[in-house]
Amino acid sequence: MNRRAVLSTLVASASVSVAGCAVPSQSTDDPADLEPAGERGVSVTEYDPDDGDVSVHLYETTWDLEVADDVTAADAVRIGSSDDSHEVVILAASPIDVTLTVLDSAGEGLYEMTAELSPAAYALFRLEAPDAYTVEVVADSSDGAVAVDPEWIDCNRSTQAVLVTDDTVDETMESELVDC
């Protein structure tokens, strides 16, 4: 279980909003001035999630969901390439096929995948290019959208945990809020 010092945990059922100390990797200091990621030709690559420390403890603490000890990634995708990042982790309460689409601020689809998610298999999006993203979540009987504020993509470790059930898509977020 990842027990990093966390200063802020927010819970919401649709969208969460938090101000952070963003340091965009482009020449502007205002993420609102950025061109959408797709228009900037941001790279999208699959990678091995074992290369990092994926935070799944929020599923246990927020939803009292027992996550498998050997939980693994059904898919892990990096969008952009910088030292600044924000992770979106999607897991399901029981085995269910889920289609996930990452859109940039212009609504351009950057990545789409379909996988069976469960308490033993998650999808991971590591966002490393400042932009406002939407992760669309579609399952048989539930769907939702997860909003990612560009200010969350900064030097702080931050994670949005998304839980898909038979009839809902819920999310929670944690972030280390330190001076960048």
XYZ file of C-alpha atoms in Angstrom:
180
model
C 0.000 0.000 0.000
C 1.380 3.441 -0.956
C 1.357 5.645 2.153
C 2.934 8.864 0.841
C 2.326 12.091 2.699
C -0.889 13.411 1.240
C -2.121 16.881 2.006
C -5.304 16.796 -0.001
C -7.856 14.143 -0.891
C -11.009 15.097 -2.689
C -13.994 12.939 -3.458
C -16.546 13.535 -6.193
C -18.823 11.482 -8.359
C -18.386 13.262 -11.662
C -15.594 15.796 -11.738
C -13.064 17.124 -9.250
C -11.462 20.551 -9.273
C -8.244 21.389 -7.438
C -5.800 24.245 -7.860
C -2.147 23.260 -7.937
C 1.105 24.926 -8.720
C 1.451 24.209 -12.407
C 4.710 24.668 -14.234
C 3.905 23.992 -17.895
C 6.692 22.671 -20.073
C 5.901 25.214 -22.794
C 6.987 28.848 -22.795
C 3.778 30.146 -21.216
C 3.018 30.181 -17.494
C -0.752 29.940 -18.050
C -2.056 26.474 -18.995
C -5.167 28.142 -20.445
C -2.934 29.647 -23.170
C -1.706 26.247 -24.397
C -2.678 24.795 -27.724
C -4.520 21.458 -27.364
C -2.196 18.479 -27.007
C -3.239 17.000 -30.359
C -2.453 20.221 -32.198
C 1.022 20.239 -30.618
C 1.695 16.700 -31.860
C 2.093 15.328 -28.331
C 3.422 11.761 -28.287
C 1.205 8.876 -27.158
C 3.057 5.718 -26.129
C 2.208 2.497 -24.362
C 4.609 1.571 -21.566
C 5.213 -0.924 -18.783
C 3.479 0.341 -15.604
C 5.948 -1.660 -13.526
C 8.375 1.174 -14.324
C 6.589 3.316 -11.706
C 4.663 3.181 -8.468
C 0.954 3.028 -9.343
C -1.293 4.193 -6.516
C -4.285 1.882 -5.944
C -4.807 2.440 -2.200
C -7.547 5.010 -2.910
C -9.849 2.166 -3.967
C -9.516 0.596 -0.525
C -9.768 3.828 1.474
C -12.504 5.550 -0.561
C -14.734 2.693 -1.709
C -13.686 -0.114 0.656
C -12.867 -2.213 -2.412
C -10.483 -5.093 -1.898
C -7.871 -4.716 -4.643
C -5.991 -7.866 -5.665
C -2.479 -8.169 -4.245
C -1.184 -8.874 -7.749
C -3.151 -6.093 -9.481
C -1.707 -5.435 -12.947
C -2.267 -3.048 -15.812
C -4.495 -4.088 -18.688
C -2.979 -1.085 -20.477
C -0.677 1.806 -19.551
C -0.306 4.872 -21.758
C 1.913 7.943 -21.505
C 0.676 11.123 -23.207
C 3.461 13.651 -23.612
C 6.994 13.454 -22.289
C 8.037 15.701 -19.450
C 8.965 15.479 -15.783
C 5.551 16.939 -14.864
C 2.681 14.468 -14.722
C -0.758 13.437 -13.458
C -2.056 9.854 -13.400
C -5.577 8.633 -14.076
C -6.067 5.043 -12.866
C -9.295 3.228 -13.840
C -10.351 0.023 -12.085
C -13.681 -1.844 -11.917
C -15.482 -3.253 -8.882
C -16.098 -6.520 -10.762
C -14.921 -7.814 -14.162
C -16.407 -5.617 -16.879
C -15.442 -4.587 -20.412
C -14.721 -0.866 -20.508
C -13.907 1.425 -23.425
C -11.731 4.399 -22.499
C -11.034 7.396 -24.718
C -8.654 10.251 -23.880
C -9.599 13.577 -25.468
C -7.596 16.801 -25.412
C -9.091 20.269 -24.818
C -10.128 20.544 -28.476
C -12.037 17.257 -28.229
C -9.466 15.437 -30.361
C -9.202 11.745 -29.527
C -5.629 10.982 -28.494
C -6.036 7.343 -27.454
C -8.771 4.710 -27.217
C -8.713 1.255 -25.689
C -11.119 -1.483 -24.652
C -10.150 -3.880 -21.877
C -11.657 -6.016 -19.176
C -11.093 -4.169 -15.913
C -11.600 -5.632 -12.435
C -10.123 -5.430 -8.921
C -7.127 -7.255 -10.445
C -6.707 -5.254 -13.692
C -6.581 -1.495 -14.215
C -5.948 1.004 -17.008
C -3.431 3.790 -16.451
C -3.044 7.112 -18.250
C 0.049 9.137 -17.315
C -0.506 12.665 -18.617
C 2.773 14.529 -19.130
C 1.712 17.359 -21.451
C -0.205 20.289 -19.940
C -3.742 20.421 -21.342
C -7.319 19.983 -20.178
C -8.119 16.312 -20.814
C -11.303 14.299 -20.662
C -11.247 10.551 -20.170
C -14.505 9.059 -21.410
C -15.507 5.823 -19.676
C -18.087 3.577 -21.357
C -19.217 0.183 -20.028
C -22.318 -1.923 -20.703
C -24.603 -0.203 -18.208
C -22.579 2.793 -17.025
C -20.658 5.648 -18.544
C -19.051 8.861 -17.430
C -16.374 11.414 -18.118
C -13.364 12.293 -15.991
C -12.042 15.854 -16.316
C -8.343 16.604 -15.830
C -7.378 20.211 -15.144
C -4.085 21.269 -16.820
C -2.883 22.678 -13.484
C -2.760 19.135 -12.076
C 0.036 18.260 -14.503
C 2.913 19.648 -12.489
C 5.836 18.561 -10.296
C 3.522 17.117 -7.617
C 2.539 13.460 -7.571
C -1.200 13.386 -8.222
C -3.624 10.596 -9.029
C -7.265 10.428 -10.020
C -8.713 7.037 -9.142
C -11.778 6.085 -11.176
C -14.050 3.221 -10.132
C -16.416 1.666 -12.663
C -19.361 -0.329 -11.293
C -22.367 -1.866 -13.015
C -24.228 1.453 -12.873
C -21.809 4.265 -11.938
C -18.464 5.864 -12.667
C -17.050 7.493 -9.521
C -13.744 9.204 -8.913
C -11.519 10.531 -6.178
C -8.229 12.362 -6.279
C -5.133 12.852 -4.178
C -2.243 15.217 -4.695
C 0.903 16.154 -2.859
C 0.704 19.913 -2.745
C 4.273 21.141 -2.460
C 5.951 24.212 -3.852
C 7.088 23.491 -7.388
